[in-house]
Every structure is written in structure tokens, then in C-alpha cells.
N, CA, C and O atoms as CSV, one atom per row, in Angstrom:
chain,resi,resn,atom,element,x,y,z
A,1,PRO,N,N,129.681,134.650,122.364
A,1,PRO,CA,C,128.720,134.477,121.273
A,1,PRO,C,C,129.324,134.909,119.932
A,1,PRO,O,O,130.168,135.803,119.873
A,2,GLN,N,N,128.882,134.269,118.887
A,2,GLN,CA,C,129.361,134.636,117.547
A,2,GLN,C,C,128.428,135.685,116.952
A,2,GLN,O,O,127.206,135.536,116.979
A,3,HIS,N,N,129.026,136.754,116.412
A,3,HIS,CA,C,128.259,137.839,115.827
A,3,HIS,C,C,128.286,137.723,114.308
A,3,HIS,O,O,129.165,137.068,113.746
A,4,LYS,N,N,127.332,138.353,113.650
A,4,LYS,CA,C,127.246,138.294,112.191
A,4,LYS,C,C,128.527,138.804,111.557
A,4,LYS,O,O,129.125,139.769,112.032
A,5,CYS,N,N,128.941,138.152,110.486
A,5,CYS,CA,C,130.160,138.482,109.733
A,5,CYS,C,C,131.415,138.433,110.608
A,5,CYS,O,O,132.430,139.055,110.294
A,6,ARG,N,N,131.327,137.692,111.698
A,6,ARG,CA,C,132.456,137.540,112.629
A,6,ARG,C,C,132.944,138.875,113.180
A,6,ARG,O,O,134.136,139.042,113.439
A,7,ASN,N,N,132.040,139.812,113.358
A,7,ASN,CA,C,132.384,141.095,113.966
A,7,ASN,C,C,132.577,140.924,115.464
A,7,ASN,O,O,132.165,139.915,116.037
A,8,ARG,N,N,133.195,141.895,116.091
A,8,ARG,CA,C,133.463,141.836,117.532
A,8,ARG,C,C,132.229,142.115,118.365
A,8,ARG,O,O,132.127,141.655,119.502
A,9,LYS,N,N,131.282,142.873,117.803
A,9,LYS,CA,C,130.058,143.224,118.519
A,9,LYS,C,C,128.851,142.987,117.625
A,9,LYS,O,O,128.972,142.926,116.401
A,10,SER,N,N,127.702,142.856,118.240
A,10,SER,CA,C,126.453,142.763,117.480
A,10,SER,C,C,126.011,144.156,117.065
A,10,SER,O,O,126.301,145.136,117.750
A,11,CYS,N,N,125.318,144.240,115.953
A,11,CYS,CA,C,124.768,145.515,115.497
A,11,CYS,C,C,123.449,145.783,116.213
A,11,CYS,O,O,122.777,144.848,116.648
A,12,PRO,N,N,123.078,147.050,116.337
A,12,PRO,CA,C,121.771,147.368,116.928
A,12,PRO,C,C,120.636,146.801,116.066
A,12,PRO,O,O,120.826,146.482,114.893
A,13,LYS,N,N,119.478,146.686,116.668
A,13,LYS,CA,C,118.298,146.238,115.921
A,13,LYS,C,C,118.069,147.162,114.730
A,13,LYS,O,O,118.389,148.349,114.789
A,14,ASP,N,N,117.521,146.624,113.663
A,14,ASP,CA,C,117.221,147.370,112.441
A,14,ASP,C,C,118.473,147.894,111.735
A,14,ASP,O,O,118.396,148.872,110.992
A,15,HIS,N,N,119.615,147.260,111.956
A,15,HIS,CA,C,120.856,147.588,111.265
A,15,HIS,C,C,121.431,146.308,110.660
A,15,HIS,O,O,121.193,145.211,111.165
A,16,PHE,N,N,122.173,146.459,109.596
A,16,PHE,CA,C,122.822,145.326,108.957
A,16,PHE,C,C,124.276,145.247,109.399
A,16,PHE,O,O,124.944,146.271,109.548
A,17,ALA,N,N,124.757,144.042,109.606
A,17,ALA,CA,C,126.173,143.830,109.899
A,17,ALA,C,C,126.919,143.689,108.582
A,17,ALA,O,O,126.397,143.114,107.627
A,18,PHE,N,N,128.143,144.214,108.529
A,18,PHE,CA,C,128.969,144.006,107.348
A,18,PHE,C,C,130.431,144.010,107.740
A,18,PHE,O,O,130.810,144.556,108.776
A,19,LYS,N,N,131.248,143.395,106.900
A,19,LYS,CA,C,132.688,143.383,107.120
A,19,LYS,C,C,133.357,143.315,105.759
A,19,LYS,O,O,133.039,142.452,104.941
A,20,ILE,N,N,134.282,144.231,105.525
A,20,ILE,CA,C,135.037,144.279,104.276
A,20,ILE,C,C,136.493,144.031,104.622
A,20,ILE,O,O,137.074,144.752,105.433
A,21,THR,N,N,137.084,143.012,104.009
A,21,THR,CA,C,138.466,142.657,104.281
A,21,THR,C,C,139.277,142.855,103.015
A,21,THR,O,O,138.928,142.343,101.952
A,22,SER,N,N,140.356,143.599,103.140
A,22,SER,CA,C,141.237,143.856,102.006
A,22,SER,C,C,142.092,142.629,101.718
A,22,SER,O,O,142.346,141.816,102.607
A,23,GLY,N,N,142.529,142.502,100.484
A,23,GLY,CA,C,143.406,141.408,100.111
A,23,GLY,C,C,144.863,141.755,100.370
A,23,GLY,O,O,145.192,142.868,100.779
A,24,ALA,N,N,145.724,140.785,100.124
A,24,ALA,CA,C,147.167,140.972,100.289
A,24,ALA,C,C,147.845,140.548,98.998
A,24,ALA,O,O,148.150,139.374,98.786
A,25,ALA,N,N,148.074,141.546,98.132
A,25,ALA,CA,C,148.675,141.292,96.806
A,25,ALA,C,C,147.867,140.222,96.093
A,25,ALA,O,O,146.641,140.311,96.043
A,26,ASN,N,N,148.523,139.222,95.544
A,26,ASN,CA,C,147.777,138.141,94.880
A,26,ASN,C,C,147.812,136.865,95.719
A,26,ASN,O,O,147.546,135.775,95.213
A,27,VAL,N,N,148.144,137.008,97.015
A,27,VAL,CA,C,148.228,135.856,97.909
A,27,VAL,C,C,146.886,135.576,98.579
A,27,VAL,O,O,146.405,134.443,98.576
A,28,VAL,N,N,146.288,136.619,99.151
A,28,VAL,CA,C,145.002,136.494,99.839
A,28,VAL,C,C,144.041,137.471,99.192
A,28,VAL,O,O,144.336,138.662,99.093
A,29,GLY,N,N,142.900,136.981,98.754
A,29,GLY,CA,C,141.924,137.847,98.103
A,29,GLY,C,C,141.065,138.600,99.098
A,29,GLY,O,O,140.971,138.204,100.259
A,30,PRO,N,N,140.436,139.682,98.659
A,30,PRO,CA,C,139.528,140.431,99.520
A,30,PRO,C,C,138.219,139.669,99.721
A,30,PRO,O,O,137.938,138.697,99.020
A,31,SER,N,N,137.433,140.121,100.681
A,31,SER,CA,C,136.109,139.532,100.872
A,31,SER,C,C,135.144,140.596,101.386
A,31,SER,O,O,135.535,141.543,102.068
A,32,ILE,N,N,133.889,140.413,101.042
A,32,ILE,CA,C,132.823,141.298,101.512
A,32,ILE,C,C,131.727,140.413,102.107
A,32,ILE,O,O,131.173,139.545,101.431
A,33,CYS,N,N,131.426,140.650,103.387
A,33,CYS,CA,C,130.362,139.936,104.078
A,33,CYS,C,C,129.269,140.946,104.426
A,33,CYS,O,O,129.570,142.045,104.892
A,34,PHE,N,N,128.015,140.587,104.205
A,34,PHE,CA,C,126.891,141.459,104.518
A,34,PHE,C,C,125.800,140.644,105.194
A,34,PHE,O,O,125.288,139.687,104.614
A,35,ASP,N,N,125.445,141.015,106.404
A,35,ASP,CA,C,124.400,140.352,107.186
A,35,ASP,C,C,124.615,138.838,107.263
A,35,ASP,O,O,123.679,138.054,107.104
A,36,ASP,N,N,125.860,138.450,107.509
A,36,ASP,CA,C,126.294,137.059,107.691
A,36,ASP,C,C,126.295,136.249,106.398
A,36,ASP,O,O,126.314,135.019,106.447
A,37,MET,N,N,126.276,136.915,105.240
A,37,MET,CA,C,126.362,136.220,103.962
A,37,MET,C,C,127.576,136.762,103.204
A,37,MET,O,O,127.686,137.968,102.978
A,38,VAL,N,N,128.478,135.871,102.816
A,38,VAL,CA,C,129.652,136.292,102.059
A,38,VAL,C,C,129.202,136.607,100.636
A,38,VAL,O,O,128.717,135.728,99.924
A,39,LEU,N,N,129.365,137.859,100.227
A,39,LEU,CA,C,128.936,138.292,98.899
A,39,LEU,C,C,130.044,138.133,97.865
A,39,LEU,O,O,129.787,137.764,96.719
A,40,MET,N,N,131.278,138.415,98.277
A,40,MET,CA,C,132.418,138.334,97.366
A,40,MET,C,C,133.600,137.725,98.107
A,40,MET,O,O,133.884,138.099,99.245
A,41,SER,N,N,134.292,136.784,97.459
A,41,SER,CA,C,135.477,136.172,98.056
A,41,SER,C,C,136.196,135.343,97.001
A,41,SER,O,O,135.662,135.084,95.923
A,42,SER,N,N,137.413,134.933,97.330
A,42,SER,CA,C,138.153,134.075,96.403
A,42,SER,C,C,137.500,132.700,96.302
A,42,SER,O,O,137.585,132.050,95.261
A,43,VAL,N,N,136.853,132.256,97.368
A,43,VAL,CA,C,136.151,130.970,97.341
A,43,VAL,C,C,134.982,131.020,96.358
A,43,VAL,O,O,134.732,130.048,95.646
A,44,LYS,N,N,134.264,132.146,96.313
A,44,LYS,CA,C,133.145,132.307,95.372
A,44,LYS,C,C,133.635,132.614,93.955
A,44,LYS,O,O,132.858,132.597,93.000
A,45,ASN,N,N,134.929,132.894,93.834
A,45,ASN,CA,C,135.556,133.185,92.541
A,45,ASN,C,C,134.897,134.375,91.833
A,45,ASN,O,O,134.707,134.353,90.617
A,46,ASN,N,N,134.551,135.411,92.604
A,46,ASN,CA,C,133.936,136.593,91.993
A,46,ASN,C,C,134.652,137.889,92.398
A,46,ASN,O,O,134.035,138.952,92.450
A,47,ILE,N,N,135.939,137.795,92.682
A,47,ILE,CA,C,136.733,138.976,93.002
A,47,ILE,C,C,137.762,139.189,91.906
A,47,ILE,O,O,138.037,138.288,91.114
A,48,GLY,N,N,138.320,140.372,91.867
A,48,GLY,CA,C,139.330,140.672,90.869
A,48,GLY,C,C,140.314,141.699,91.383
A,48,GLY,O,O,140.185,142.213,92.493
A,49,ARG,N,N,141.285,141.981,90.565
A,49,ARG,CA,C,142.292,142.984,90.892
A,49,ARG,C,C,141.636,144.361,90.831
A,49,ARG,O,O,140.867,144.642,89.913
A,50,GLY,N,N,141.935,145.211,91.799
A,50,GLY,CA,C,141.372,146.563,91.820
A,50,GLY,C,C,140.274,146.707,92.850
A,50,GLY,O,O,140.383,146.187,93.960
A,51,LEU,N,N,139.212,147.415,92.484
A,51,LEU,CA,C,138.097,147.651,93.400
A,51,LEU,C,C,137.036,146.568,93.221
A,51,LEU,O,O,136.605,146.282,92.104
A,52,ASN,N,N,136.630,145.980,94.323
A,52,ASN,CA,C,135.566,144.986,94.331
A,52,ASN,C,C,134.375,145.612,95.039
A,52,ASN,O,O,134.486,146.053,96.183
A,53,ILE,N,N,133.239,145.650,94.361
A,53,ILE,CA,C,132.082,146.385,94.863
A,53,ILE,C,C,130.848,145.496,94.871
A,53,ILE,O,O,130.589,144.752,93.924
A,54,ALA,N,N,130.090,145.589,95.962
A,54,ALA,CA,C,128.804,144.901,96.068
A,54,ALA,C,C,127.737,145.967,96.283
A,54,ALA,O,O,127.847,146.781,97.200
A,55,LEU,N,N,126.718,145.966,95.453
A,55,LEU,CA,C,125.604,146.899,95.571
A,55,LEU,C,C,124.456,146.176,96.278
A,55,LEU,O,O,123.970,145.148,95.807
A,56,VAL,N,N,124.031,146.734,97.418
A,56,VAL,CA,C,123.011,146.103,98.244
A,56,VAL,C,C,121.885,147.098,98.494
A,56,VAL,O,O,122.140,148.276,98.746
A,57,ASN,N,N,120.641,146.629,98.426
A,57,ASN,CA,C,119.490,147.460,98.762
A,57,ASN,C,C,119.549,147.780,100.251
A,57,ASN,O,O,119.527,146.871,101.081
A,58,GLY,N,N,119.624,149.063,100.595
A,58,GLY,CA,C,119.775,149.491,101.980
A,58,GLY,C,C,118.560,149.257,102.852
A,58,GLY,O,O,118.670,149.291,104.077
A,59,THR,N,N,117.411,149.021,102.259
A,59,THR,CA,C,116.199,148.772,103.035
A,59,THR,C,C,115.984,147.286,103.279
A,59,THR,O,O,115.731,146.860,104.406
A,60,SER,N,N,116.089,146.500,102.209
A,60,SER,CA,C,115.801,145.068,102.315
A,60,SER,C,C,117.045,144.218,102.574
A,60,SER,O,O,116.931,143.100,103.077
A,61,GLY,N,N,118.225,144.732,102.239
A,61,GLY,CA,C,119.452,143.944,102.380
A,61,GLY,C,C,119.700,143.009,101.215
A,61,GLY,O,O,120.627,142.201,101.259
A,62,GLN,N,N,118.886,143.106,100.169
A,62,GLN,CA,C,119.015,142.223,99.008
A,62,GLN,C,C,120.224,142.631,98.175
A,62,GLN,O,O,120.422,143.812,97.890
A,63,LEU,N,N,121.028,141.648,97.787
A,63,LEU,CA,C,122.157,141.886,96.900
A,63,LEU,C,C,121.641,142.197,95.509
A,63,LEU,O,O,120.862,141.430,94.943
A,64,LEU,N,N,122.075,143.325,94.955
A,64,LEU,CA,C,121.632,143.729,93.622
A,64,LEU,C,C,122.672,143.403,92.560
A,64,LEU,O,O,122.319,142.947,91.473
A,65,LYS,N,N,123.958,143.631,92.860
A,65,LYS,CA,C,124.982,143.402,91.844
A,65,LYS,C,C,126.359,143.395,92.499
A,65,LYS,O,O,126.591,144.082,93.494
A,66,THR,N,N,127.264,142.612,91.928
A,66,THR,CA,C,128.668,142.662,92.319
A,66,THR,C,C,129.484,142.905,91.054
A,66,THR,O,O,129.102,142.487,89.961
A,67,ASP,N,N,130.613,143.589,91.222
A,67,ASP,CA,C,131.475,143.857,90.057
A,67,ASP,C,C,132.865,144.209,90.551
A,67,ASP,O,O,133.064,144.524,91.724
A,68,THR,N,N,133.820,144.151,89.642
A,68,THR,CA,C,135.191,144.559,89.932
A,68,THR,C,C,135.618,145.594,88.918
A,68,THR,O,O,135.184,145.578,87.766
A,69,PHE,N,N,136.476,146.498,89.364
A,69,PHE,CA,C,137.008,147.541,88.501
A,69,PHE,C,C,138.533,147.490,88.575
A,69,PHE,O,O,139.123,147.829,89.600
A,70,ASP,N,N,139.156,147.070,87.495
A,70,ASP,CA,C,140.603,146.931,87.450
A,70,ASP,C,C,141.227,148.294,87.278
A,70,ASP,O,O,141.191,148.859,86.185
A,71,MET,N,N,141.795,148.827,88.331
A,71,MET,CA,C,142.389,150.147,88.323
A,71,MET,C,C,143.812,150.135,87.742
A,71,MET,O,O,144.353,151.189,87.408
A,72,TYR,N,N,144.404,148.965,87.624
A,72,TYR,CA,C,145.780,148.858,87.136
A,72,TYR,C,C,145.842,148.949,85.616
A,72,TYR,O,O,146.682,149.661,85.066
A,73,SER,N,N,144.954,148.229,84.940
A,73,SER,CA,C,145.023,148.148,83.480
A,73,SER,C,C,144.348,149.337,82.800
A,73,SER,O,O,144.465,149.505,81.586
A,74,GLY,N,N,143.648,150.156,83.570
A,74,GLY,CA,C,142.999,151.315,82.997
A,74,GLY,C,C,141.646,150.991,82.478
A,74,GLY,O,O,140.958,151.869,81.957
């Protein structure tokens, strides 16, 4: 069976599935999946160099905001 966010196991009831994948230099971008919805990825064109962050409501699972913080340029 396929699990949410392509995880190896299903999450318990009343829990959200998530998967955060790191990028590889400028070849492969990072991605953030939450409850089987890709929030950030190179395909969505909303990732950047540095830290990529998605803020999600922990009760409802609603995406509130995404942003990137470039740690290289200061």
C-alpha cells in the first residue's frame, strides 16, 4: 500500500504525515510534503538557497506560510 508523503509506514490516527527531503547543492532541490500535499519543491518554484520553512497549523493541518532564509548571503 502507498502511504502519505511516500513514507514507509502509515501514521497513527489523529496524526499528520510529513516528509522533508534535503537538496543536493544546486542539482536537486529540497521538498516538504505534509499530509500527502507537497508544500515546497522545485516543481512549485517556491524553494531557495538556505533554509526552506513551511508553517502549518498543528491542529487543522492548514498551510499558513512558506518562506526561505538565505544563510549564505547573510
